XYZ file of N, CA, C and O in Angstrom:
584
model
N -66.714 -19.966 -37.092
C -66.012 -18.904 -36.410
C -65.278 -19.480 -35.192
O -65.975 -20.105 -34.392
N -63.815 -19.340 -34.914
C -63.090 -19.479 -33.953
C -63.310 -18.641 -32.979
O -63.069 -17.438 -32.880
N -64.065 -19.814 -31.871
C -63.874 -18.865 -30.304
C -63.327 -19.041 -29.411
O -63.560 -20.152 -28.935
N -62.409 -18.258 -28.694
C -61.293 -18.206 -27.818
C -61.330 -18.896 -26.361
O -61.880 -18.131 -25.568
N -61.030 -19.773 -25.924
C -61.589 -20.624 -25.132
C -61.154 -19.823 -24.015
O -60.224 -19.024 -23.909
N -62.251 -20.311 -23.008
C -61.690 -19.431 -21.148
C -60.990 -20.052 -20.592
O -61.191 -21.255 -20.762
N -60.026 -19.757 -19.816
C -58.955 -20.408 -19.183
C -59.849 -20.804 -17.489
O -60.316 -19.993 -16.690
N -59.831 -22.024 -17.422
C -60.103 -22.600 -15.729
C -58.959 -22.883 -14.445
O -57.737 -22.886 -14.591
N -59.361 -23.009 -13.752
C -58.433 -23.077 -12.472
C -58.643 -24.997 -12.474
O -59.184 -25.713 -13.316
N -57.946 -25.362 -11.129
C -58.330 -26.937 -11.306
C -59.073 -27.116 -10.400
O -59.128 -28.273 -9.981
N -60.037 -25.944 -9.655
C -60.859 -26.240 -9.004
C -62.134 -24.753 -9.397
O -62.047 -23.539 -9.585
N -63.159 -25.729 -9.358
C -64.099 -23.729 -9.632
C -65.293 -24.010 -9.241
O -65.680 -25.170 -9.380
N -66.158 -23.027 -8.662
C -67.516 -22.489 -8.520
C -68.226 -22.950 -9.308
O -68.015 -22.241 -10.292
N -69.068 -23.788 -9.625
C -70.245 -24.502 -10.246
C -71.653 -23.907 -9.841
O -71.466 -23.338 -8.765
N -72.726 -23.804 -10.144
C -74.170 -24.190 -9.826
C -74.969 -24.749 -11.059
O -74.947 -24.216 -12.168
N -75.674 -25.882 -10.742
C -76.938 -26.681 -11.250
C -78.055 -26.635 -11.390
O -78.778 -27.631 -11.352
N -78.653 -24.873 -11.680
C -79.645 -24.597 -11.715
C -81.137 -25.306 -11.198
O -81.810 -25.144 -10.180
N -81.347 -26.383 -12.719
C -82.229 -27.175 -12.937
C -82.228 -28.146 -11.653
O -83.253 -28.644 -11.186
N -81.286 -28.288 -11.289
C -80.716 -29.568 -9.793
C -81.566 -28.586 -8.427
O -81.845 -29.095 -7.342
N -81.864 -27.153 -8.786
C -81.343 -26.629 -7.329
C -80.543 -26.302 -6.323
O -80.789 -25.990 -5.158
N -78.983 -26.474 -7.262
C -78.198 -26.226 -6.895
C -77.663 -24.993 -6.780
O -77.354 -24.490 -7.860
N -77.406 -24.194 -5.591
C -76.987 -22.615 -5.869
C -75.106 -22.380 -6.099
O -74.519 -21.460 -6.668
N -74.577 -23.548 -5.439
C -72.843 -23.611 -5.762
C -72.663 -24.841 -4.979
O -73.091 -25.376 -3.956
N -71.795 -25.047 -5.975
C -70.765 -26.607 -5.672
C -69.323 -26.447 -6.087
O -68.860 -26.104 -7.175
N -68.753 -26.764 -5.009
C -66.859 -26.712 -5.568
C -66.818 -27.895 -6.113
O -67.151 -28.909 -5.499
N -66.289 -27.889 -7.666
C -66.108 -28.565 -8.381
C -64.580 -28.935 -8.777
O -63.834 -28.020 -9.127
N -64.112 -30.262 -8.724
C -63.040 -30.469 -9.737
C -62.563 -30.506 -10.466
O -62.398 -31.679 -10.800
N -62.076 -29.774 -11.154
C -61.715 -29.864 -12.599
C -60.843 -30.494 -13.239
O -59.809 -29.959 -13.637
N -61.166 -31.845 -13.446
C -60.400 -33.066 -14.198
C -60.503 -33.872 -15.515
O -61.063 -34.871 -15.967
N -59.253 -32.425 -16.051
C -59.227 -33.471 -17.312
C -58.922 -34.579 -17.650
O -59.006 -34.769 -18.863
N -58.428 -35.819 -16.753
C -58.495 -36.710 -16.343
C -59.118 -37.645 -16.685
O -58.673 -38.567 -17.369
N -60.706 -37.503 -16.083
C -61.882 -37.822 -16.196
C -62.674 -37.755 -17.852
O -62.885 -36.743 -18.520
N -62.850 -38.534 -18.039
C -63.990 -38.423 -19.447
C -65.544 -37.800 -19.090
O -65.926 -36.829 -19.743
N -66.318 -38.311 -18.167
C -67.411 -38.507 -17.914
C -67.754 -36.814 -16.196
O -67.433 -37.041 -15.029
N -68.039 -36.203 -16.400
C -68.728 -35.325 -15.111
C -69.329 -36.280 -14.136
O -69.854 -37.347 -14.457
N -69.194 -35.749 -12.735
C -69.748 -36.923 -11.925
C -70.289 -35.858 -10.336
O -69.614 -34.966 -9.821
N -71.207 -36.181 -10.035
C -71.856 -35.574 -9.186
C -72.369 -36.454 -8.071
O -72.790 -37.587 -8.307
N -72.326 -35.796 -6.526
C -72.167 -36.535 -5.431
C -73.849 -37.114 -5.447
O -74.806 -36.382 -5.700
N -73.941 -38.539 -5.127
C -75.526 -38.618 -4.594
C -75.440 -40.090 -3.220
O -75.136 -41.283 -3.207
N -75.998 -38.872 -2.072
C -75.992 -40.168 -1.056
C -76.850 -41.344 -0.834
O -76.782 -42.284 -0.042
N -77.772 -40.979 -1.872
C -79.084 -42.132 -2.659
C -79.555 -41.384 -3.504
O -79.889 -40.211 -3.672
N -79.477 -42.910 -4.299
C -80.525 -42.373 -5.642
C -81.519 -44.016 -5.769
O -81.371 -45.213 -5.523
N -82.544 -43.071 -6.314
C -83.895 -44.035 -6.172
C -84.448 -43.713 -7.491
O -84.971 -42.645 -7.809
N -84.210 -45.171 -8.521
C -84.933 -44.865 -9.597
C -86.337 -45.151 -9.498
O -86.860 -45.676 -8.516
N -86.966 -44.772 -10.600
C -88.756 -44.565 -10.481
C -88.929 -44.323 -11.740
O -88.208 -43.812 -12.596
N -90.446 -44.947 -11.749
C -91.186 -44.348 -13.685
C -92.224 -43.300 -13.023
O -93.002 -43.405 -12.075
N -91.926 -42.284 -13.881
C -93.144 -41.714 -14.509
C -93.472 -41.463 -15.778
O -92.706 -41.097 -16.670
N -94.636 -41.667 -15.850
C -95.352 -41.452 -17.349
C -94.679 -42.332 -18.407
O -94.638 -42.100 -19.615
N -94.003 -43.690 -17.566
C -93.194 -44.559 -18.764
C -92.023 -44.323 -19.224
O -91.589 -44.801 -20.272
N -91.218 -43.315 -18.225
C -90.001 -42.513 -18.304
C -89.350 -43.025 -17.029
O -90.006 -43.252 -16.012
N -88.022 -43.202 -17.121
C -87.162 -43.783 -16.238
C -86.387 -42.158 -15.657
O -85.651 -41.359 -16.236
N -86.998 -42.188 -14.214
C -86.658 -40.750 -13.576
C -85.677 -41.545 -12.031
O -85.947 -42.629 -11.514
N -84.688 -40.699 -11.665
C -83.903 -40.544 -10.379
C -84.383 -39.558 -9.734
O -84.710 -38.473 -10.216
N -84.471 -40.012 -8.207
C -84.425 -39.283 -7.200
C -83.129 -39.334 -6.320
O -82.468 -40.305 -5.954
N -82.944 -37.787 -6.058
C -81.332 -38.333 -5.778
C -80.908 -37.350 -4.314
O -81.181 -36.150 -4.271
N -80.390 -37.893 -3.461
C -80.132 -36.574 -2.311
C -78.507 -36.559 -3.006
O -77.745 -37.350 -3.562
N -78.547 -34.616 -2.425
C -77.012 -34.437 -2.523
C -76.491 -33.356 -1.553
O -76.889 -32.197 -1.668
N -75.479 -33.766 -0.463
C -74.803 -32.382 0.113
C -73.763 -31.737 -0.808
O -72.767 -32.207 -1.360
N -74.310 -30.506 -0.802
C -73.690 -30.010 -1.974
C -72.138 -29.325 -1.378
O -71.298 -28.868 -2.153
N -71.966 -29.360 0.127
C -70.833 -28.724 0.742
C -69.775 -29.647 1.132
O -70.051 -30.555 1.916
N -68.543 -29.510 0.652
C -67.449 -30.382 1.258
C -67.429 -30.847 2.914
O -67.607 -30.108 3.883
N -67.192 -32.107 2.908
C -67.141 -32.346 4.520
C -67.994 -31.970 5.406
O -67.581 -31.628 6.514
N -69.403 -31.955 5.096
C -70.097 -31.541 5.809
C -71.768 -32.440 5.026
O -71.888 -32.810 3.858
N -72.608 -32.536 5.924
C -73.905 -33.290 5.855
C -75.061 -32.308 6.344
O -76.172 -32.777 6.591
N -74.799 -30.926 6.488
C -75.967 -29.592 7.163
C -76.649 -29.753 6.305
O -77.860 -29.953 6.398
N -75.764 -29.677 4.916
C -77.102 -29.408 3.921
C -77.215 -30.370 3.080
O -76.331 -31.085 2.607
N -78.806 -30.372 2.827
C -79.433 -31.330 1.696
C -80.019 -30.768 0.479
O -80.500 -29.635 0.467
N -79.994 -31.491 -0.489
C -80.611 -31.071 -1.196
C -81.303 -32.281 -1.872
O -80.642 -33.234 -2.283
N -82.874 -32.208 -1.994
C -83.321 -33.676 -2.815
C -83.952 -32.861 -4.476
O -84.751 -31.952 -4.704
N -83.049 -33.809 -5.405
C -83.220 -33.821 -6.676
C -84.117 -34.714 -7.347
O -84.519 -35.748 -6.816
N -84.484 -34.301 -8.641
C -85.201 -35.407 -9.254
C -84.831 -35.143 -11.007
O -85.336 -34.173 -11.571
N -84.164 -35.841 -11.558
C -84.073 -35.832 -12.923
C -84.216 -37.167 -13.577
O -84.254 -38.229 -12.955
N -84.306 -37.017 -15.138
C -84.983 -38.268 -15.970
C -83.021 -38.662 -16.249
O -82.008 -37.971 -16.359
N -83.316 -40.037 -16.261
C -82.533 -40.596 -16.559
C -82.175 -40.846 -18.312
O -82.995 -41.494 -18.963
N -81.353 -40.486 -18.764
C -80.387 -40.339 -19.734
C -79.631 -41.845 -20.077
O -79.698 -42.440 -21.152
N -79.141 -42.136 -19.258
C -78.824 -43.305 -19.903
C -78.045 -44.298 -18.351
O -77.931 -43.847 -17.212
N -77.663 -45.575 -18.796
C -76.941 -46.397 -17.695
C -75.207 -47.027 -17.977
O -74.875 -47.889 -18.791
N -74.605 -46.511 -17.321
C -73.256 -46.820 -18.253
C -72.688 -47.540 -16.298
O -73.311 -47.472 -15.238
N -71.343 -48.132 -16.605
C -70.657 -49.041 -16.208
C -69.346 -47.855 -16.570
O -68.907 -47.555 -17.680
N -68.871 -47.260 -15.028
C -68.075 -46.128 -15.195
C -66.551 -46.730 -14.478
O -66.962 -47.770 -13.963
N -65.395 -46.679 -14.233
C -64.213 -46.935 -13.760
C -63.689 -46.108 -13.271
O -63.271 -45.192 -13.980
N -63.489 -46.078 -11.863
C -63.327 -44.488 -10.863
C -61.597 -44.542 -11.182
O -60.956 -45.284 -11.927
N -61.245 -43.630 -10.446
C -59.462 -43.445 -10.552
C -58.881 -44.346 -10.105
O -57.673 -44.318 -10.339
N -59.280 -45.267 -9.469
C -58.979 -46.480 -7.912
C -59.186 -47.963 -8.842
O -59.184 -49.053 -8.270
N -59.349 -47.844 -10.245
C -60.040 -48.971 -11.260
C -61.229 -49.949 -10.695
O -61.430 -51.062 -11.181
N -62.040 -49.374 -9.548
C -63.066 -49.955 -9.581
C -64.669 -49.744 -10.407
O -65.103 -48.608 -10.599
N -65.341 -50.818 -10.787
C -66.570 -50.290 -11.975
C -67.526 -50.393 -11.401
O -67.789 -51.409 -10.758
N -68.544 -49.050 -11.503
C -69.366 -49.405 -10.748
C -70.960 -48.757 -11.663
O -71.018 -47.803 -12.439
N -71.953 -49.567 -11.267
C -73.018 -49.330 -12.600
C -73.539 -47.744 -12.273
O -73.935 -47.769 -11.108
N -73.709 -46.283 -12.867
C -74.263 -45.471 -12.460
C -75.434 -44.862 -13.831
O -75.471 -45.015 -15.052
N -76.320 -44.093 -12.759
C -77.139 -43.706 -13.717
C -76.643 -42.180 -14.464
O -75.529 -41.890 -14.027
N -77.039 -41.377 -15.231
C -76.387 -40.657 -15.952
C -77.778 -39.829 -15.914
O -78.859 -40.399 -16.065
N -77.633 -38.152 -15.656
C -78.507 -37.706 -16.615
C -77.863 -36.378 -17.146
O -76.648 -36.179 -17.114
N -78.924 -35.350 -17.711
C -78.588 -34.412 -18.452
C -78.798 -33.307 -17.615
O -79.901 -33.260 -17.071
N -77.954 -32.356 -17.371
C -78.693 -30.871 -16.646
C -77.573 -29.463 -17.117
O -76.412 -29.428 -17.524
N -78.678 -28.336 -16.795
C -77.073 -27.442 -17.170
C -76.265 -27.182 -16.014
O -76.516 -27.414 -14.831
N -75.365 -26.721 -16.488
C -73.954 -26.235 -15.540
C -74.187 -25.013 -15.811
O -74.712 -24.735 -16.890
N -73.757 -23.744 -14.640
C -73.294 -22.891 -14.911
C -72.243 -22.322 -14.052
O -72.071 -22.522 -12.850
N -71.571 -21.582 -14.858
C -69.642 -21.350 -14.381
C -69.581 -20.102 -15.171
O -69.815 -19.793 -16.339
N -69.070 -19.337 -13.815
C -68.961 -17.719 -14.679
C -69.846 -17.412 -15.193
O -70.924 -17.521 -14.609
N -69.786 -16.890 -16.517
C -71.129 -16.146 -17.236
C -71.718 -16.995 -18.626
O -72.382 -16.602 -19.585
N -71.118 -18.433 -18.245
C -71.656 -19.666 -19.617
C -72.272 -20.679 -18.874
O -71.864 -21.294 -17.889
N -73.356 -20.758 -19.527
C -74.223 -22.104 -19.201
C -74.592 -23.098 -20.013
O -74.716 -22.660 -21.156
N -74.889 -24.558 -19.915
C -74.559 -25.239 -21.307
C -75.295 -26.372 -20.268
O -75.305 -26.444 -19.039
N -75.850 -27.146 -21.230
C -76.118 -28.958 -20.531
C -75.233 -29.701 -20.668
O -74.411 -29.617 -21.581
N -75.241 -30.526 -19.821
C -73.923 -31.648 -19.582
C -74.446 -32.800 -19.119
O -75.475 -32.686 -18.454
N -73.987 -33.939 -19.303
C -74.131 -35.252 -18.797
C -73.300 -35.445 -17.320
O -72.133 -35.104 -17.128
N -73.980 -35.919 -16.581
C -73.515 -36.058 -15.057
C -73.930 -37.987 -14.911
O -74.806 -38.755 -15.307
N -72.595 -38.042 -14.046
C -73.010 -39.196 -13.388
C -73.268 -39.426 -12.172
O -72.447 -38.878 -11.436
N -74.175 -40.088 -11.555
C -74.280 -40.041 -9.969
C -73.800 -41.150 -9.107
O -74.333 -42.255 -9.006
N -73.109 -40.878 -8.711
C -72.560 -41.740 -7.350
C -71.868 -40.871 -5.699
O -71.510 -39.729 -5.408
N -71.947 -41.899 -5.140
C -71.191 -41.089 -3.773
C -69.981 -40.834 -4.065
O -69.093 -41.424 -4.680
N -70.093 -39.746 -3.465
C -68.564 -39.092 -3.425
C -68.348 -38.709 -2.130
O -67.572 -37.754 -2.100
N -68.928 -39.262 -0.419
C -68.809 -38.746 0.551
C -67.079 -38.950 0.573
O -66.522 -37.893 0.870
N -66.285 -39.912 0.359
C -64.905 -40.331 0.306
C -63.747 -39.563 -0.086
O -62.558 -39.608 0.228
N -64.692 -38.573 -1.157
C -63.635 -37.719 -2.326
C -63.828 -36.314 -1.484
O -64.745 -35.939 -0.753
N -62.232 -35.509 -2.002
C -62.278 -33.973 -1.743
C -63.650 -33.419 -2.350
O -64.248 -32.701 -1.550
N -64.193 -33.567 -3.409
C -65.087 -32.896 -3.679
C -66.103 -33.292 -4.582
O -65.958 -34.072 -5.523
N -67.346 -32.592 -4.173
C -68.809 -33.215 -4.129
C -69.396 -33.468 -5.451
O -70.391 -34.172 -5.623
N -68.573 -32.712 -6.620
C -68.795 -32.834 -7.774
C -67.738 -32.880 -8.564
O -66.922 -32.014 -8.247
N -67.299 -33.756 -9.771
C -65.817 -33.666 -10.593
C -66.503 -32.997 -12.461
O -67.352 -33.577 -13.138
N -65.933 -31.969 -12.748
C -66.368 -31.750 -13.920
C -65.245 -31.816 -14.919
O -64.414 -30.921 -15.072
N -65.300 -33.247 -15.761
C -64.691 -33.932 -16.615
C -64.506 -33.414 -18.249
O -64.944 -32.341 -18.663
N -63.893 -34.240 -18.933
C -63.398 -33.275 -19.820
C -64.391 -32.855 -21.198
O -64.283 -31.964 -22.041
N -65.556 -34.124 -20.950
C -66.438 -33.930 -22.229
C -67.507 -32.889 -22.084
O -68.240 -32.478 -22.983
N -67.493 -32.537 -20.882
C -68.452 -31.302 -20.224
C -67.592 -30.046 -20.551
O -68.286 -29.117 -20.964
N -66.368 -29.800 -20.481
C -65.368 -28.677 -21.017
C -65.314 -28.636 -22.646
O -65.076 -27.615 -23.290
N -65.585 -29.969 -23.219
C -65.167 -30.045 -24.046
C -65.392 -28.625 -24.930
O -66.389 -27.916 -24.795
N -63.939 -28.252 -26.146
C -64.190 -26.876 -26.833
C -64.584 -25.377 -25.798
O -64.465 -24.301 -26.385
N -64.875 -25.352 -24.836
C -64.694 -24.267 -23.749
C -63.830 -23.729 -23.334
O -63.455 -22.566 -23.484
N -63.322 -24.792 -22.602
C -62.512 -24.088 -21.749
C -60.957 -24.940 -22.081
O -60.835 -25.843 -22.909
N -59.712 -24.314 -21.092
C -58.127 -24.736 -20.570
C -58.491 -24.742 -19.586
O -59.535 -24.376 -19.047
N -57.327 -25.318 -19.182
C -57.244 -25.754 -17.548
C -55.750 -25.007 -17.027
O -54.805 -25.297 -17.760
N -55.513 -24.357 -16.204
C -54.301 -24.114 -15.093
C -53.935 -24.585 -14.400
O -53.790 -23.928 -13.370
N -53.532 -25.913 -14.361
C -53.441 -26.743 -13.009
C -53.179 -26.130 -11.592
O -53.581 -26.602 -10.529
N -52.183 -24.612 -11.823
C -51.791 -23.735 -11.010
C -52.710 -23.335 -10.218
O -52.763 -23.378 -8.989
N -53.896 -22.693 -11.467
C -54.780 -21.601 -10.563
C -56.186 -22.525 -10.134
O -56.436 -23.696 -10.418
N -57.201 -21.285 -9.143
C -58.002 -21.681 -8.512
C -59.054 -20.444 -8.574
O -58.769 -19.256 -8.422
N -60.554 -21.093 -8.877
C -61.640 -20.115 -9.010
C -61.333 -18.998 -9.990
O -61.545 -17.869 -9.548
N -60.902 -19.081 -11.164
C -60.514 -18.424 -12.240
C -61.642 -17.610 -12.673
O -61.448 -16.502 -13.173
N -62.989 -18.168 -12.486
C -64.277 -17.982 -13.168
C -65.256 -16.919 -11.755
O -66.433 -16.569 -11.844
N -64.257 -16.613 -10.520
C -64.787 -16.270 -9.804
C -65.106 -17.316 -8.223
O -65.310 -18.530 -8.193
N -65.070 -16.641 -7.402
C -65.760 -16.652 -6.065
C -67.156 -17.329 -5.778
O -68.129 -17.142 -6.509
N -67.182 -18.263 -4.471
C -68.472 -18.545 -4.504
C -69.761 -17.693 -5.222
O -69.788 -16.466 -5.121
N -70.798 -18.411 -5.935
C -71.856 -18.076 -6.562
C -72.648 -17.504 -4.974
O -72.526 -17.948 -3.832
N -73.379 -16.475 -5.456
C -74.603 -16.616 -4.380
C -75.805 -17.102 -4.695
O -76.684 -17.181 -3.837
């Protein structure tokens, strides 16, 4: 069955449930292959013989008030190439997204992003079959989450 994909802005309202995340302004770059999410350290660790991250993240543009400390299992280790063609090794894991009234798991990568407009970039394999993009518009899916 053909379903009608939602149209996005090139910037939108995110939250990361599972992360603890209540909203993150996100980028929306189809651009990007890979989703990528801000972390001002991440500290890998085993438990139970499982390769887990601990990760801080301010989830607010230009600003360091707020913290948030995460912990997810690591997914995998890839060797990523930012827009600037530098490679840099990051860890990857799995969590859901939610945007508007759809929620879905996605692969995230973690690195700093204190440098970048914004704290999280959601790339095109995380859209993938969902959604369009408007390069025009902004918050298509709605207004900060509460």
């Amino acid at each position: 069955m053909h379903r009608e994909k939602k149209m996005l802005g090139w910037r939108e309202w995110v939250s990361l449930p599972e992360l603890g995340v209540p909203a993150i302004k996100a980028k929306v770059d189809t651009g990007a292959r890979s989703s990528a999410l801000h972390a001002y350290f991440v500290e890998p660790y085993h438990e139970d013989g499982v390769l887990m991250v601990k990760f801080g993240l301010h989830p607010e543009q230009d600003s360091t008030d707020t913290e948030i400390l995460c912990t997810a299992r690591v997914k995998d280790e890839r060797m990523v190439t930012d827009s600037g063609g530098r490679s840099e090794h990051r860890y990857v894991i799995e969590t859901m997204i939610s945007l508007g009234d759809e929620s879905w798991q996605a692969e995230m990568t973690l690195t700093n992003r204190d440098t970048m407009g914004f704290r999280m970039l959601l790339g095109r394999t995380a859209m993938a079959k969902r959604y369009i993009v408007d390069p025009h518009a902004s918050y298509l899916e709605g207004k900060k989450i509460k």
